XYZ file of C-alpha atoms in Angstrom:
300
model
C 22.574 26.955 24.291
C 21.982 23.420 23.523
C 22.393 22.096 19.816
C 21.520 19.083 17.878
C 23.838 16.349 16.610
C 22.525 16.955 13.107
C 22.180 20.762 12.913
C 24.006 23.402 14.858
C 21.501 25.751 16.695
C 20.774 28.950 14.332
C 22.087 32.087 15.904
C 20.600 35.604 16.371
C 20.811 36.688 12.794
C 19.484 33.373 11.792
C 16.718 33.052 13.917
C 15.439 36.548 12.470
C 15.723 35.730 8.765
C 13.671 32.327 9.687
C 11.228 34.450 11.108
C 10.911 36.417 8.212
C 10.859 33.457 5.866
C 7.951 32.241 8.084
C 5.865 35.158 8.241
C 5.996 35.779 4.503
C 5.273 32.559 3.534
C 2.473 32.477 5.720
C 1.139 35.688 4.156
C 1.516 34.266 0.913
C -0.263 31.132 1.940
C -3.302 33.117 3.346
C -3.271 35.643 -0.070
C -3.320 32.388 -2.219
C -6.423 30.754 -0.018
C -8.291 34.297 -0.183
C -7.872 34.467 -3.719
C -9.272 30.842 -4.258
C -12.303 31.591 -1.905
C -13.046 34.782 -3.493
C -12.859 32.792 -7.066
C -15.330 30.475 -5.738
C -17.731 33.050 -4.434
C -17.370 35.100 -7.234
C -18.749 32.012 -9.272
C -21.524 31.051 -6.913
C -19.868 28.069 -5.179
C -20.687 29.406 -1.712
C -24.785 29.504 -2.248
C -26.568 27.718 0.238
C -28.682 26.282 -2.491
C -26.047 24.382 -4.183
C -26.365 21.412 -0.950
C -30.220 21.195 -1.728
C -29.178 18.351 -4.305
C -28.149 15.846 -1.862
C -31.578 16.014 -0.298
C -32.993 14.240 -3.370
C -33.233 10.551 -2.676
C -31.877 9.574 -6.179
C -28.307 11.307 -5.606
C -28.350 9.717 -2.353
C -29.225 6.406 -3.860
C -26.736 6.994 -6.617
C -23.788 7.669 -4.085
C -24.737 4.569 -1.768
C -24.422 2.436 -4.979
C -20.991 3.953 -6.204
C -19.790 3.440 -2.648
C -20.614 -0.274 -3.120
C -18.983 -0.748 -6.059
C -16.023 0.768 -5.065
C -15.860 -1.239 -1.898
C -16.683 -4.392 -4.348
C -13.726 -3.760 -6.531
C -11.683 -2.707 -3.610
C -12.331 -6.003 -1.695
C -11.557 -8.127 -4.907
C -8.409 -6.465 -5.669
C -6.989 -6.329 -2.265
C -7.543 -9.896 -1.722
C -6.128 -10.929 -4.983
C -3.600 -8.580 -4.760
C -2.251 -10.154 -1.490
C -2.643 -13.507 -2.856
C -0.763 -12.704 -6.350
C 2.058 -10.688 -4.438
C 3.033 -14.538 -2.268
C 3.320 -16.200 -5.724
C 5.608 -13.307 -6.789
C 7.362 -13.210 -3.694
C 8.088 -16.784 -3.527
C 9.127 -16.862 -7.725
C 10.728 -13.842 -6.858
C 13.054 -15.956 -3.866
C 13.060 -19.102 -5.676
C 16.727 -20.936 -6.006
C 15.796 -21.601 -9.829
C 17.318 -18.860 -11.887
C 14.593 -19.175 -14.722
C 11.760 -18.714 -12.455
C 13.423 -16.034 -10.553
C 14.099 -13.955 -13.341
C 10.618 -14.299 -14.857
C 9.333 -12.987 -11.314
C 12.164 -10.066 -11.900
C 10.832 -9.315 -15.570
C 7.219 -9.154 -14.486
C 7.233 -7.478 -11.481
C 9.950 -4.706 -13.081
C 7.543 -4.551 -16.169
C 4.195 -3.919 -14.552
C 5.690 -1.514 -11.839
C 7.367 0.777 -14.159
C 4.164 0.752 -16.707
C 1.307 3.025 -15.308
C -1.654 1.774 -13.541
C -4.041 3.630 -15.756
C -2.504 2.229 -19.138
C -2.711 -1.171 -18.079
C -6.209 -0.541 -16.809
C -7.094 0.741 -20.082
C -5.355 -1.966 -22.145
C -7.100 -4.783 -20.411
C -10.815 -2.927 -21.181
C -9.913 -2.519 -24.605
C -9.714 -6.116 -25.215
C -6.092 -6.968 -25.131
C -6.750 -10.138 -23.568
C -10.718 -10.583 -24.576
C -13.922 -9.089 -23.963
C -13.595 -8.016 -20.485
C -16.299 -5.814 -18.020
C -15.092 -2.433 -17.080
C -15.340 -3.872 -13.225
C -12.843 -6.908 -14.239
C -10.600 -4.664 -16.205
C -10.397 -2.542 -13.111
C -10.202 -5.631 -10.684
C -7.305 -7.343 -12.928
C -5.356 -3.974 -13.348
C -5.388 -3.388 -9.834
C -4.403 -7.100 -9.109
C -1.208 -7.089 -11.158
C 0.234 -3.475 -10.314
C -0.767 -4.051 -6.552
C 0.266 -7.431 -6.589
C 3.971 -6.509 -7.684
C 4.335 -3.782 -5.337
C 3.165 -5.521 -2.376
C 5.714 -9.042 -3.703
C 8.526 -6.389 -3.068
C 7.173 -5.564 0.468
C 6.902 -9.612 1.303
C 10.594 -9.889 -0.156
C 11.831 -7.044 2.170
C 10.209 -8.365 5.009
C 11.882 -12.070 3.937
C 15.162 -10.445 3.922
C 14.912 -8.914 6.895
C 14.060 -12.340 9.161
C 17.642 -13.403 10.758
C 19.617 -15.694 8.896
C 19.766 -17.641 12.079
C 16.282 -18.534 12.331
C 16.018 -19.588 8.504
C 19.357 -21.987 9.919
C 18.040 -23.187 12.890
C 14.722 -24.305 11.096
C 16.822 -26.138 8.450
C 18.498 -27.658 11.386
C 15.340 -28.917 12.805
C 14.908 -31.032 9.451
C 12.170 -28.706 7.613
C 11.978 -28.301 4.418
C 12.482 -25.210 2.298
C 8.559 -24.904 1.927
C 7.780 -25.292 5.641
C 10.788 -22.741 6.743
C 9.126 -20.614 4.350
C 5.009 -20.794 5.357
C 5.852 -20.981 9.219
C 8.816 -19.173 9.751
C 9.627 -16.377 6.730
C 6.280 -15.220 5.704
C 4.585 -14.867 9.319
C 7.704 -12.673 10.510
C 7.761 -10.708 6.946
C 3.853 -9.976 7.263
C 4.405 -8.747 10.747
C 7.188 -6.512 10.253
C 5.687 -5.209 6.969
C 2.395 -4.757 8.028
C 2.073 -0.883 7.880
C 3.351 -1.096 4.491
C 0.800 -3.724 2.988
C -1.716 -1.612 4.846
C -0.546 1.612 3.418
C -0.490 -0.040 -0.099
C -3.790 -0.993 0.249
C -5.110 2.453 0.982
C -3.210 3.046 -2.476
C -5.165 0.257 -3.835
C -8.390 1.654 -2.463
C -7.651 5.378 -3.751
C -6.684 3.834 -7.156
C -10.410 2.715 -7.532
C -11.124 6.081 -8.793
C -9.413 5.060 -12.110
C -12.476 3.113 -12.979
C -14.348 6.365 -14.206
C -11.799 6.434 -17.294
C -13.365 2.994 -18.419
C -16.642 3.950 -17.343
C -16.718 1.950 -14.408
C -19.731 3.672 -11.729
C -17.461 4.057 -8.697
C -17.213 7.220 -6.598
C -15.302 9.491 -8.925
C -17.529 8.641 -12.113
C -20.476 9.286 -9.809
C -18.897 12.654 -7.872
C -18.397 13.764 -11.775
C -21.964 13.037 -13.050
C -23.461 14.941 -9.944
C -21.317 17.933 -10.515
C -21.567 18.157 -14.454
C -25.560 17.083 -14.829
C -26.990 18.715 -11.935
C -26.569 22.656 -11.933
C -28.710 24.631 -9.289
C -29.504 28.359 -10.749
C -26.950 27.979 -13.762
C -24.086 26.909 -11.124
C -23.021 23.690 -11.297
C -22.319 21.854 -7.296
C -18.694 21.214 -7.966
C -17.017 22.515 -4.356
C -20.180 20.393 -2.702
C -19.466 17.443 -4.574
C -15.870 17.506 -4.232
C -16.207 17.811 0.065
C -18.907 15.275 0.090
C -16.782 12.604 -1.935
C -13.649 13.597 -0.382
C -15.178 13.147 2.904
C -16.210 9.512 2.102
C -12.512 8.754 0.797
C -11.004 10.329 4.091
C -13.654 7.936 5.923
C -12.329 4.989 4.166
C -8.880 5.812 4.651
C -9.014 6.298 8.092
C -11.261 2.907 8.808
C -8.204 1.174 7.067
C -5.358 3.002 8.866
C -7.408 2.455 12.165
C -7.753 -1.260 11.035
C -4.214 -1.334 10.704
C -3.433 -0.007 14.100
C -5.734 -2.925 15.537
C -3.860 -5.724 13.495
C -0.328 -4.172 14.348
C -1.197 -4.238 18.194
C -2.802 -7.847 18.134
C 0.433 -8.873 16.249
C 2.358 -7.176 19.074
C 0.460 -8.887 21.903
C 0.982 -12.072 20.022
C 4.791 -11.647 19.398
C 5.373 -10.769 23.279
C 3.519 -14.185 23.950
C 2.293 -15.055 27.135
C 4.321 -14.318 30.394
C 4.723 -16.997 32.597
C 3.731 -16.001 36.235
C 6.003 -16.010 38.840
C 4.676 -19.085 40.403
C 5.420 -19.476 44.179
C 5.008 -23.429 44.087
C 8.777 -24.134 43.629
C 9.746 -21.685 46.454
C 7.155 -23.294 48.663
C 8.463 -26.782 47.500
C 11.952 -25.894 48.193
C 11.056 -24.467 51.471
C 9.373 -27.653 52.286
C 12.255 -29.801 51.578
C 15.007 -27.983 53.389
C 15.441 -29.420 56.706
C 15.059 -27.506 60.029
C 17.759 -27.262 62.058
C 15.371 -26.765 65.435
C 13.308 -29.627 64.313
C 13.633 -32.697 67.043
C 13.559 -35.096 64.082
C 16.523 -33.286 62.665
C 18.406 -33.552 65.787
C 17.574 -37.249 66.119
C 18.703 -37.806 62.859
C 21.821 -36.085 63.398
C 22.204 -38.464 66.734
């Protein structure tokens, strides 16, 4: 019997006990799912006519407009947060102590404050009148910029020190070293974490419903609460439709992350030099043949 280096292989009693736990847990989970389904069925949530609301052109247009609003906020917040993260990361790694400490305090402060509080504070006018869209964009930019800055800093610190020393030995300035040596490798190594945080940014756009921004969750609440069919609100149907939209958007981002990572891996590997036969041919041509007449004459 082989055992893992992390734990001992379970014995007969342990296997029986684990089997009992698995069976009991599965039965409990199945019972919970059955109870939830029964409650939804009892409230009429499985009625087929509840899906008819999505056949109306007005409902479909509402969903499409909410999707565009969500993507617009996500695009702006994603780009701004990455640019802001670069600025914060550079300040965090600065040799000047005041600049470094300001960046540390700012990052720790806004990473500690709940994002919803930041968005709501911006919307109610803490920095002047601001539309719901820009309050949401700015709140997402500040929070995700702070998180992405720490991700980039971890990537920069992971770059081998020898490469930095070699760059300085070539006469490069610190700005050139940061831009051409540190950040390209940091982005490449931390790309999965960066894309993962962008997925979080996409999902956090749903906080816009608090400040009445017409994004996907706001539209879902309107549809679920204001379009009853036979006295029953289409809660389950709305959750399924809008949940599928969110899942689709996240899968697209995951595919994009995988695509960019594969491209980065190929570019990191570089171009493999071909095994040219030319040097061998040249060497063979330059090697004298002992049996040739000219060689014998030269020897004579």
